PDB file of C-alpha atoms in Angstrom:
ATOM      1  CA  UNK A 120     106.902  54.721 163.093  1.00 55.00           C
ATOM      2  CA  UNK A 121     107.512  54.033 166.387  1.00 59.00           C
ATOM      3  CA  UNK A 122     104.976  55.125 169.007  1.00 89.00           C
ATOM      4  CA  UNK A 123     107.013  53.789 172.502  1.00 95.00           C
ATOM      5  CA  UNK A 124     110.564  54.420 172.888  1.00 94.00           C
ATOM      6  CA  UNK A 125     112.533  52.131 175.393  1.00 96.00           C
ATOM      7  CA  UNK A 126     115.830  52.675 176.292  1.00 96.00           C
ATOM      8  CA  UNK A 127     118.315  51.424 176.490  1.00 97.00           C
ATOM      9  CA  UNK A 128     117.916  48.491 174.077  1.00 96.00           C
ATOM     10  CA  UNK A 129     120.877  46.195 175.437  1.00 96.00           C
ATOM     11  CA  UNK A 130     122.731  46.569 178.880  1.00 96.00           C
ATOM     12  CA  UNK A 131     125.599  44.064 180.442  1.00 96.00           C
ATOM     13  CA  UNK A 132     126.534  44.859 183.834  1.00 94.00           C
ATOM     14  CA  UNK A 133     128.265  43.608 186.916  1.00 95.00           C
ATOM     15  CA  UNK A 134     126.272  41.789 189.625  1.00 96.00           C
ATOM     16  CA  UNK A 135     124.705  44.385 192.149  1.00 96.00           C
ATOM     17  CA  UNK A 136     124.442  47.542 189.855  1.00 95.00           C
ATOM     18  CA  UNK A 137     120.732  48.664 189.502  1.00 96.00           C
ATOM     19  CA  UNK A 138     119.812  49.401 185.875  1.00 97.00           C
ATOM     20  CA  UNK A 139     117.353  51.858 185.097  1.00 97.00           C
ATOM     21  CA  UNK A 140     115.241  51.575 182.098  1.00 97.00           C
ATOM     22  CA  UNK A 141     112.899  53.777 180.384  1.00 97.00           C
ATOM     23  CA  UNK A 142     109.834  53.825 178.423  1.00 96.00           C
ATOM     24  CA  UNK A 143     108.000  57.222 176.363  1.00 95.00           C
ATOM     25  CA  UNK A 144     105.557  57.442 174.589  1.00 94.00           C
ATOM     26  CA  UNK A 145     106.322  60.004 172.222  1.00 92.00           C
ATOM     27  CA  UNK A 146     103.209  61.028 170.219  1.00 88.00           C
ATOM     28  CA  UNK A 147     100.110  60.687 172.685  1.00 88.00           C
ATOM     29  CA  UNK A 148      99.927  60.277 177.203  1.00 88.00           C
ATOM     30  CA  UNK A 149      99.839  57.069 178.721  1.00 87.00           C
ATOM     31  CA  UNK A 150      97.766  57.115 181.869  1.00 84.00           C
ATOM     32  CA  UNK A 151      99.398  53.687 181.992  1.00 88.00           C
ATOM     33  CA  UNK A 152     101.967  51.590 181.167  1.00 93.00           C
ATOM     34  CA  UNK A 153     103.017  47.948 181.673  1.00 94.00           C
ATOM     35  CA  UNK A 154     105.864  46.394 182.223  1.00 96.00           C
ATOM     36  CA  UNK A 155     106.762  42.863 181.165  1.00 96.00           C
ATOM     37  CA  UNK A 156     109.810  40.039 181.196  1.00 96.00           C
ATOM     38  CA  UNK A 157     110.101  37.404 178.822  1.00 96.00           C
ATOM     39  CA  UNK A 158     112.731  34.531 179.154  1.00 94.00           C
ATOM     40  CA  UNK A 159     114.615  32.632 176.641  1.00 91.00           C
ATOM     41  CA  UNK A 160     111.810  30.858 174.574  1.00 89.00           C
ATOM     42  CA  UNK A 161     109.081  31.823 177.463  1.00 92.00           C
ATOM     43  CA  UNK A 162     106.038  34.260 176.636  1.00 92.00           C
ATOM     44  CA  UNK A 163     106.107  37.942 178.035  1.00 94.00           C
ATOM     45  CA  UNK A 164     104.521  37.897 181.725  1.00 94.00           C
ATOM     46  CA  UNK A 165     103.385  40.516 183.029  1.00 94.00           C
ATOM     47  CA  UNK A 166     105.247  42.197 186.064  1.00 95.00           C
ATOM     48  CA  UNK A 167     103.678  45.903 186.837  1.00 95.00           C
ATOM     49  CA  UNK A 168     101.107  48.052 186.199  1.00 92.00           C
ATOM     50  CA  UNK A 169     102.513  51.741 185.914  1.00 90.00           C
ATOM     51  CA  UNK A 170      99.933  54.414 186.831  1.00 87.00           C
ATOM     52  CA  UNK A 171     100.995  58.600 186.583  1.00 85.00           C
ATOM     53  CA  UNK A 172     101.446  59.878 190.045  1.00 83.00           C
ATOM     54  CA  UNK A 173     100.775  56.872 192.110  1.00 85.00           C
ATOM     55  CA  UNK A 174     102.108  54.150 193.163  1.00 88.00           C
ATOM     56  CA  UNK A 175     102.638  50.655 190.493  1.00 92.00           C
ATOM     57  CA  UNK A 176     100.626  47.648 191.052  1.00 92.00           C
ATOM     58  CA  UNK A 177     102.883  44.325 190.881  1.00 95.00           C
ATOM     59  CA  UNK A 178     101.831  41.198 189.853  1.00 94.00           C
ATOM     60  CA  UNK A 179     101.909  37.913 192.778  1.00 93.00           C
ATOM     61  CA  UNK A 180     105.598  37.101 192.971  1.00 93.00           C
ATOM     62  CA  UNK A 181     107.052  40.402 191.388  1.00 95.00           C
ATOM     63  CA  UNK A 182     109.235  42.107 194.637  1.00 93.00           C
ATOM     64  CA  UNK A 183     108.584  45.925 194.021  1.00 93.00           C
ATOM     65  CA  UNK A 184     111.817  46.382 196.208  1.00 94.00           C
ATOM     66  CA  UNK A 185     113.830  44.802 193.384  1.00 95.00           C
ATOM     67  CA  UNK A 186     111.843  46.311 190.587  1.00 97.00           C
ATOM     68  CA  UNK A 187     111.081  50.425 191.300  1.00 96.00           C
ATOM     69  CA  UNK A 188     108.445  51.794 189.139  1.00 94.00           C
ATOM     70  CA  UNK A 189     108.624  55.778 188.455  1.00 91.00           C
ATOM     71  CA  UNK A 190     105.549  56.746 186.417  1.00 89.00           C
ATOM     72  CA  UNK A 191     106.312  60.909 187.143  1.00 82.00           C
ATOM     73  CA  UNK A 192     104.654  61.829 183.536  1.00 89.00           C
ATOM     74  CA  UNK A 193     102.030  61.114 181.442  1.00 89.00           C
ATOM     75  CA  UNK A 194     104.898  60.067 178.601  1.00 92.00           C
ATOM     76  CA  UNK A 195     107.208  58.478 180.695  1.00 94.00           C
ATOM     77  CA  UNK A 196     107.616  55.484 183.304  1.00 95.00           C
ATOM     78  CA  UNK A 197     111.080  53.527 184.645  1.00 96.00           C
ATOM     79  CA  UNK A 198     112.001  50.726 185.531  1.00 97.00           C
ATOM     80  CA  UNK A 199     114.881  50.318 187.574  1.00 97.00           C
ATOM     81  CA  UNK A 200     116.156  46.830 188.864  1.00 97.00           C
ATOM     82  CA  UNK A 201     117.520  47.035 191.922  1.00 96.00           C
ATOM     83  CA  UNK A 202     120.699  45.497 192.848  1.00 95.00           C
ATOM     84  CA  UNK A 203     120.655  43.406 189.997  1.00 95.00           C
ATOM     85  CA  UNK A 204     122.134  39.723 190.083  1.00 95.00           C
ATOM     86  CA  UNK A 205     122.372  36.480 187.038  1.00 95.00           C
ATOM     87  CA  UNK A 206     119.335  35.949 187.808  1.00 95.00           C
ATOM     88  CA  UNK A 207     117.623  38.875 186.615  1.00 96.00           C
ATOM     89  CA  UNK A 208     118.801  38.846 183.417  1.00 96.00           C
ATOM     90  CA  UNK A 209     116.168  38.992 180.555  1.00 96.00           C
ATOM     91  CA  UNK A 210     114.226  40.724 177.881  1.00 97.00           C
ATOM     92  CA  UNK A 211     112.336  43.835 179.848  1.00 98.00           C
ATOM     93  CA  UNK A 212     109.643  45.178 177.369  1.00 97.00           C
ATOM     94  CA  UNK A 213     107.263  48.049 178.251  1.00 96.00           C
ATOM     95  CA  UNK A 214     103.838  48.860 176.396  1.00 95.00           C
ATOM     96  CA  UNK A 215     101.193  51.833 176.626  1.00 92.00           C
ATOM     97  CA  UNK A 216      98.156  52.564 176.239  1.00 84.00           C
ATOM     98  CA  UNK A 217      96.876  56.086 175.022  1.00 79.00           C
ATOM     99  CA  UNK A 218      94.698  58.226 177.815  1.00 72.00           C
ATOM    100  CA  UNK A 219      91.157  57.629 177.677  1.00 68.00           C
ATOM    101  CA  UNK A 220      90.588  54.979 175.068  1.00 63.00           C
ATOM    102  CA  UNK A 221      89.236  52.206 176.251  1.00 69.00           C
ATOM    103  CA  UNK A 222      89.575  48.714 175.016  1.00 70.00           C
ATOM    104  CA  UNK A 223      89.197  49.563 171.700  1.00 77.00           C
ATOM    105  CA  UNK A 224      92.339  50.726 171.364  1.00 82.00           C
ATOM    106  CA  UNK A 225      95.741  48.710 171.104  1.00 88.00           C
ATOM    107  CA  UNK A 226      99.034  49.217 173.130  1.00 88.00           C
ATOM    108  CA  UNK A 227     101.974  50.337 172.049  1.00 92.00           C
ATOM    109  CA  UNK A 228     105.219  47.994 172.787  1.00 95.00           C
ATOM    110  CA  UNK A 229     108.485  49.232 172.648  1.00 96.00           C
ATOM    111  CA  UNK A 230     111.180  47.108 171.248  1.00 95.00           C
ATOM    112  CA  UNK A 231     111.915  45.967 174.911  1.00 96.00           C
ATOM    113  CA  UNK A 232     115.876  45.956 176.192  1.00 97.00           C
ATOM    114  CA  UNK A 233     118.002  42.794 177.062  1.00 97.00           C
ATOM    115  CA  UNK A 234     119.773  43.192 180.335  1.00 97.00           C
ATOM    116  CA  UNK A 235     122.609  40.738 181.086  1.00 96.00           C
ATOM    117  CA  UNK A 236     123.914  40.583 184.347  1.00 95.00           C
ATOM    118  CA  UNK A 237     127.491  39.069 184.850  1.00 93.00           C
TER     119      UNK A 237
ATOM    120  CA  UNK B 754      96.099  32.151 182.548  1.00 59.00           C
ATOM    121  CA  UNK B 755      95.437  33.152 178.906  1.00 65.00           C
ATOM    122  CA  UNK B 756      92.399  32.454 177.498  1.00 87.00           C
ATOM    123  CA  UNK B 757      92.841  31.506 174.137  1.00 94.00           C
ATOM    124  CA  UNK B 758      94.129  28.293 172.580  1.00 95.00           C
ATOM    125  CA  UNK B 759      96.580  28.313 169.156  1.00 97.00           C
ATOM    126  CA  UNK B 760      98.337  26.149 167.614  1.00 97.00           C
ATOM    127  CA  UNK B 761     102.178  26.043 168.784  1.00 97.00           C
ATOM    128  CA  UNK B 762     104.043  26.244 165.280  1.00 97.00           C
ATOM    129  CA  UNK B 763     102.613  26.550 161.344  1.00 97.00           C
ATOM    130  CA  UNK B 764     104.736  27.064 158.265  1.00 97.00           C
ATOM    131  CA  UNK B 765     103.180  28.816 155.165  1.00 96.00           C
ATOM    132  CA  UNK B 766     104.733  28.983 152.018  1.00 97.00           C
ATOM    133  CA  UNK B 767     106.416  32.550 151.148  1.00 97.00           C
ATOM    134  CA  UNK B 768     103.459  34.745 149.186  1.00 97.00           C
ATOM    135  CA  UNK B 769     100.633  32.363 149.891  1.00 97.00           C
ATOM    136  CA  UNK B 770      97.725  33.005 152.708  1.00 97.00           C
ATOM    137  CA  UNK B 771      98.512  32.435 156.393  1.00 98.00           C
ATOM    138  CA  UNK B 772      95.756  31.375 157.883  1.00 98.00           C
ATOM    139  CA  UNK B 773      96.069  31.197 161.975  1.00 98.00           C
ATOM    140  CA  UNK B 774      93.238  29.850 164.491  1.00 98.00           C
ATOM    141  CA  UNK B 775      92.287  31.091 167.555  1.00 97.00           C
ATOM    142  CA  UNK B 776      89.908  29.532 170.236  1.00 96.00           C
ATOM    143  CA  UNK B 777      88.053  31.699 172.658  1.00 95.00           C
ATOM    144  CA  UNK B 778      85.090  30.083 173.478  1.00 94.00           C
ATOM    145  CA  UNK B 779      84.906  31.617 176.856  1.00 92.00           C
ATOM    146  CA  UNK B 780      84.855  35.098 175.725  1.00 92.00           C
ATOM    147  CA  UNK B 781      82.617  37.440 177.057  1.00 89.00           C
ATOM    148  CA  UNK B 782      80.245  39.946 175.495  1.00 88.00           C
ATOM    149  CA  UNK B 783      82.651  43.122 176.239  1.00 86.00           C
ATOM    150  CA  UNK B 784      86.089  41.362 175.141  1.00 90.00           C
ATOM    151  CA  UNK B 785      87.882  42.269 171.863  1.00 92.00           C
ATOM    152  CA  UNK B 786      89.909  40.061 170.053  1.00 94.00           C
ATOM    153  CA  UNK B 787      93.692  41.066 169.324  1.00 95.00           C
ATOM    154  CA  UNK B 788      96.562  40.043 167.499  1.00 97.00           C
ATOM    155  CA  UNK B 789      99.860  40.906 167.861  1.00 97.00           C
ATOM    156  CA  UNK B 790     103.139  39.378 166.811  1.00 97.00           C
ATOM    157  CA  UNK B 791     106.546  39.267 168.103  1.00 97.00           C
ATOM    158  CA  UNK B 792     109.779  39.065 166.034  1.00 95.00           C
ATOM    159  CA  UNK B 793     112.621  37.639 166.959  1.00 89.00           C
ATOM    160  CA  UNK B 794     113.913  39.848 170.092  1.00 85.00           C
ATOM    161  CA  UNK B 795     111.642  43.011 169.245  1.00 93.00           C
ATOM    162  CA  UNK B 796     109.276  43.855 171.280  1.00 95.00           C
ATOM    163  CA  UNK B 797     105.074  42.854 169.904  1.00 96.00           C
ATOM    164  CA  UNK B 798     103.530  44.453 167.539  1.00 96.00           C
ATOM    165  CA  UNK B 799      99.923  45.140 167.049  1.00 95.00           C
ATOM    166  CA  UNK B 800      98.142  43.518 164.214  1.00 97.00           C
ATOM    167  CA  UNK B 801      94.717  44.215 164.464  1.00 97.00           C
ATOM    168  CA  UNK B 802      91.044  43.608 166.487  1.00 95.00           C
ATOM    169  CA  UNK B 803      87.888  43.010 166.255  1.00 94.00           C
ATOM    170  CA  UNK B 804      84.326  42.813 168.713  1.00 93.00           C
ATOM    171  CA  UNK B 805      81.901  41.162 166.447  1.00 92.00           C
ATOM    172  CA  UNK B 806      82.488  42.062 163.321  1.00 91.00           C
ATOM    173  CA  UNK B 807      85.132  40.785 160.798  1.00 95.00           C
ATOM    174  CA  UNK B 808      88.137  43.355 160.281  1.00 96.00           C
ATOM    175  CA  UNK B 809      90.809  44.396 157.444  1.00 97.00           C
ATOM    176  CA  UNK B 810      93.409  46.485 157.605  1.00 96.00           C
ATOM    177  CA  UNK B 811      96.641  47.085 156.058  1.00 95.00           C
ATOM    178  CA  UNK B 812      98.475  44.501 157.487  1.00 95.00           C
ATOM    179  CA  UNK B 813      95.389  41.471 157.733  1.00 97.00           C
ATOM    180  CA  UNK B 814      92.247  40.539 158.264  1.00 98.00           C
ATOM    181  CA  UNK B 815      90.385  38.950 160.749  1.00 98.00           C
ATOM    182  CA  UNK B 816      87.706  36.557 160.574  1.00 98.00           C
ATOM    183  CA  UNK B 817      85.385  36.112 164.263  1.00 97.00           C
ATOM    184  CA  UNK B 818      82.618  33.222 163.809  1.00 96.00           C
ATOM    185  CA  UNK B 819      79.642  34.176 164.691  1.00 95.00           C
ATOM    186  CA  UNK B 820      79.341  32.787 167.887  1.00 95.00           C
ATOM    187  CA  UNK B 821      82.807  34.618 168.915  1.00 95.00           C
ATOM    188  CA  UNK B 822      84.291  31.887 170.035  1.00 95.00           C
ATOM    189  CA  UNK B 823      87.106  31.066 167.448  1.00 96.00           C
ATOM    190  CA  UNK B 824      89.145  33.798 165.083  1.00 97.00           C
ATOM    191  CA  UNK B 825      91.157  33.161 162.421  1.00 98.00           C
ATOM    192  CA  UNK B 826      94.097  35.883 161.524  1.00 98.00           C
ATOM    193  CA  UNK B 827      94.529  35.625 158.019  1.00 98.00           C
ATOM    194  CA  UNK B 828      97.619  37.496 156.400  1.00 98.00           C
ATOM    195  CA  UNK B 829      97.096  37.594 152.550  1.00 97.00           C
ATOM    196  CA  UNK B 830     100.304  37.383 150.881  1.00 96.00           C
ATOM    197  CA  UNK B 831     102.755  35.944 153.556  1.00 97.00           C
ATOM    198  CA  UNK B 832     106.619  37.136 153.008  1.00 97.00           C
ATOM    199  CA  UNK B 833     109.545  35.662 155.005  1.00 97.00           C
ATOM    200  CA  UNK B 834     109.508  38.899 157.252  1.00 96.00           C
ATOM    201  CA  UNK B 835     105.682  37.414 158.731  1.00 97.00           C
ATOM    202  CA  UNK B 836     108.280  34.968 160.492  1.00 97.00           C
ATOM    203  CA  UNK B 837     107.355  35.564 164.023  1.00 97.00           C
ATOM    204  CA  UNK B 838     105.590  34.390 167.088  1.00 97.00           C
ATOM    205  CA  UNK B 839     101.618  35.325 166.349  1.00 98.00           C
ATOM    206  CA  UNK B 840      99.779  36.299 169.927  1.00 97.00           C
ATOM    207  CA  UNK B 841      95.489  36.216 170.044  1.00 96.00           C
ATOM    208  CA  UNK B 842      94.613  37.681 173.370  1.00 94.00           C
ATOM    209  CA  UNK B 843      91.112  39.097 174.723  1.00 92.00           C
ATOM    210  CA  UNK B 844      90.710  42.347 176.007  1.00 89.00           C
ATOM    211  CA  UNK B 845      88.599  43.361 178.298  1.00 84.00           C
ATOM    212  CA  UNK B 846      86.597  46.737 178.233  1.00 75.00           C
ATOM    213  CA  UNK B 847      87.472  47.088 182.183  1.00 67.00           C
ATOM    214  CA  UNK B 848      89.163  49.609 183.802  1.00 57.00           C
ATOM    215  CA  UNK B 849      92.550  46.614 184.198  1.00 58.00           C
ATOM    216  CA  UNK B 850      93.753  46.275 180.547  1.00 72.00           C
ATOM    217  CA  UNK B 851      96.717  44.501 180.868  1.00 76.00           C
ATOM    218  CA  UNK B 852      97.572  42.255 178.354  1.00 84.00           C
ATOM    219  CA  UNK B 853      97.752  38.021 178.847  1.00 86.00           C
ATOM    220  CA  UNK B 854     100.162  36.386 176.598  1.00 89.00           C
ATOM    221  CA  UNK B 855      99.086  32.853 175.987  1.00 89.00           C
ATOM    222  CA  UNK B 856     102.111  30.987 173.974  1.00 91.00           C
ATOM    223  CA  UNK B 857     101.071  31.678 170.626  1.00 95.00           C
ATOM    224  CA  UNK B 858     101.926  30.429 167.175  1.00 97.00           C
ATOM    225  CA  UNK B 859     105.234  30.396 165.578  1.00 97.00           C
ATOM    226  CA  UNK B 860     104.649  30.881 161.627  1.00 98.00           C
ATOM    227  CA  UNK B 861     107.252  30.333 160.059  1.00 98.00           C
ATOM    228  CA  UNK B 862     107.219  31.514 156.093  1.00 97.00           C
ATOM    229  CA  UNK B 863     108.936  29.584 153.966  1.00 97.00           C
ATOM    230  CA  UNK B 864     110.722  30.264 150.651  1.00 95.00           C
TER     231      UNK B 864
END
């Protein structure tokens, strides 16, 4: 069953709302979790490193202004796009990794959200 | 950048072998090899990994030459539901795991 929960799954909105999304892990703590975007026929890139109670680590060209990272729990980290326009409109997938595991260990993906912005 | 190499696109006839390559030959001696796969707007799903030694598990098997520098995923009895974009990416044991998504391979499992 599923190990990461994101929610929602699918949001349409008007231009300049901010849309918060969320991703828990529900069996196990995630010292971390990542946040990606993938495009229409793109690969996911990588936009955030989430760390529990500190601050997120962005990736070159990733404005943490637009995107906030929240990361207040060992299940649970946000993502909420700020002021969101056309542009930002994509498939926003988070993954985590259980506490303590080291690289022998897959992450967990959740089954990401598609935000539309009109 | 990622650093693996796959093929962009394979078919494989519905309940035969998939067999998918992976070059690596820049690994180094503390990355693991993963597999995941996406389907269509889901998010990836883990497959399975492997140091050194080959691997099996539920889902596949996979197959790391000797010299690690090529894998091969191999998924036994492929149904139409393997359909999906196939990701190998190397993981490093350091402390900055995020994941690199190279383009993968779209299998596509035909009836």
């Amino acid at each position: 069953g599923a190990v990461v929960s994101q929610h929602p799954s699918w949001v349409i909105c008007k231009s300049g709302t901010s849309v918060k999304i969320e991703c828990r892990s529900l069996d196990f703590q995630a010292t971390t979790m990542f946040w990606y975007r993938q495009f229409p026929k793109q690969s996911l890139m990588l936009m955030a490193t989430s760390n529990e109670g500190s601050k997120a680590t962005y990736e070159q060209g990733v404005e943490k202004d637009k995107f906030l990272i929240n990361h207040a729990s060992l299940t649970l980290s946000t993502l909420t796009v700020t002021s969101a326009h056309p542009e930002d409109s994509s498939f926003y997938i988070c993954s985590a990794e259980r506490e303590g595991r080291g690289a022998n260990q897959p992450q967990h993906f959740g089954d990401g959200t598609r935000l539309s912005i009109l | 950048d990622a650093k693996t190499t796959q093929p962009p696109s394979m078919d494989c006839a519905e309940g035969r072998a998939a067999n998918l390559p992976c070059n690596h030959s820049t690994i180094s001696g503390n990355e693991y090899v993963y597999w995941y796969r996406q389907i269509h707007s889901q998010g990836p799903q883990y497959i399975i990994h492997g140091l050194k030694n080959n691997e099996t598990n539920e889902m596949a098997s996979l197959i790391i030459t000797e010299d690690r520098k090529s894998s091969t995923l191999i998924l036994p009895h492929a149904t139409l539901r393997d359909t999906a974009v196939y990701y190998c990416i190397l993981v490093s044991s350091g402390s900055a795991r995020q994941l690199t998504f190279g383009s993968g391979t779209q299998l596509t499992v035909l009836p």
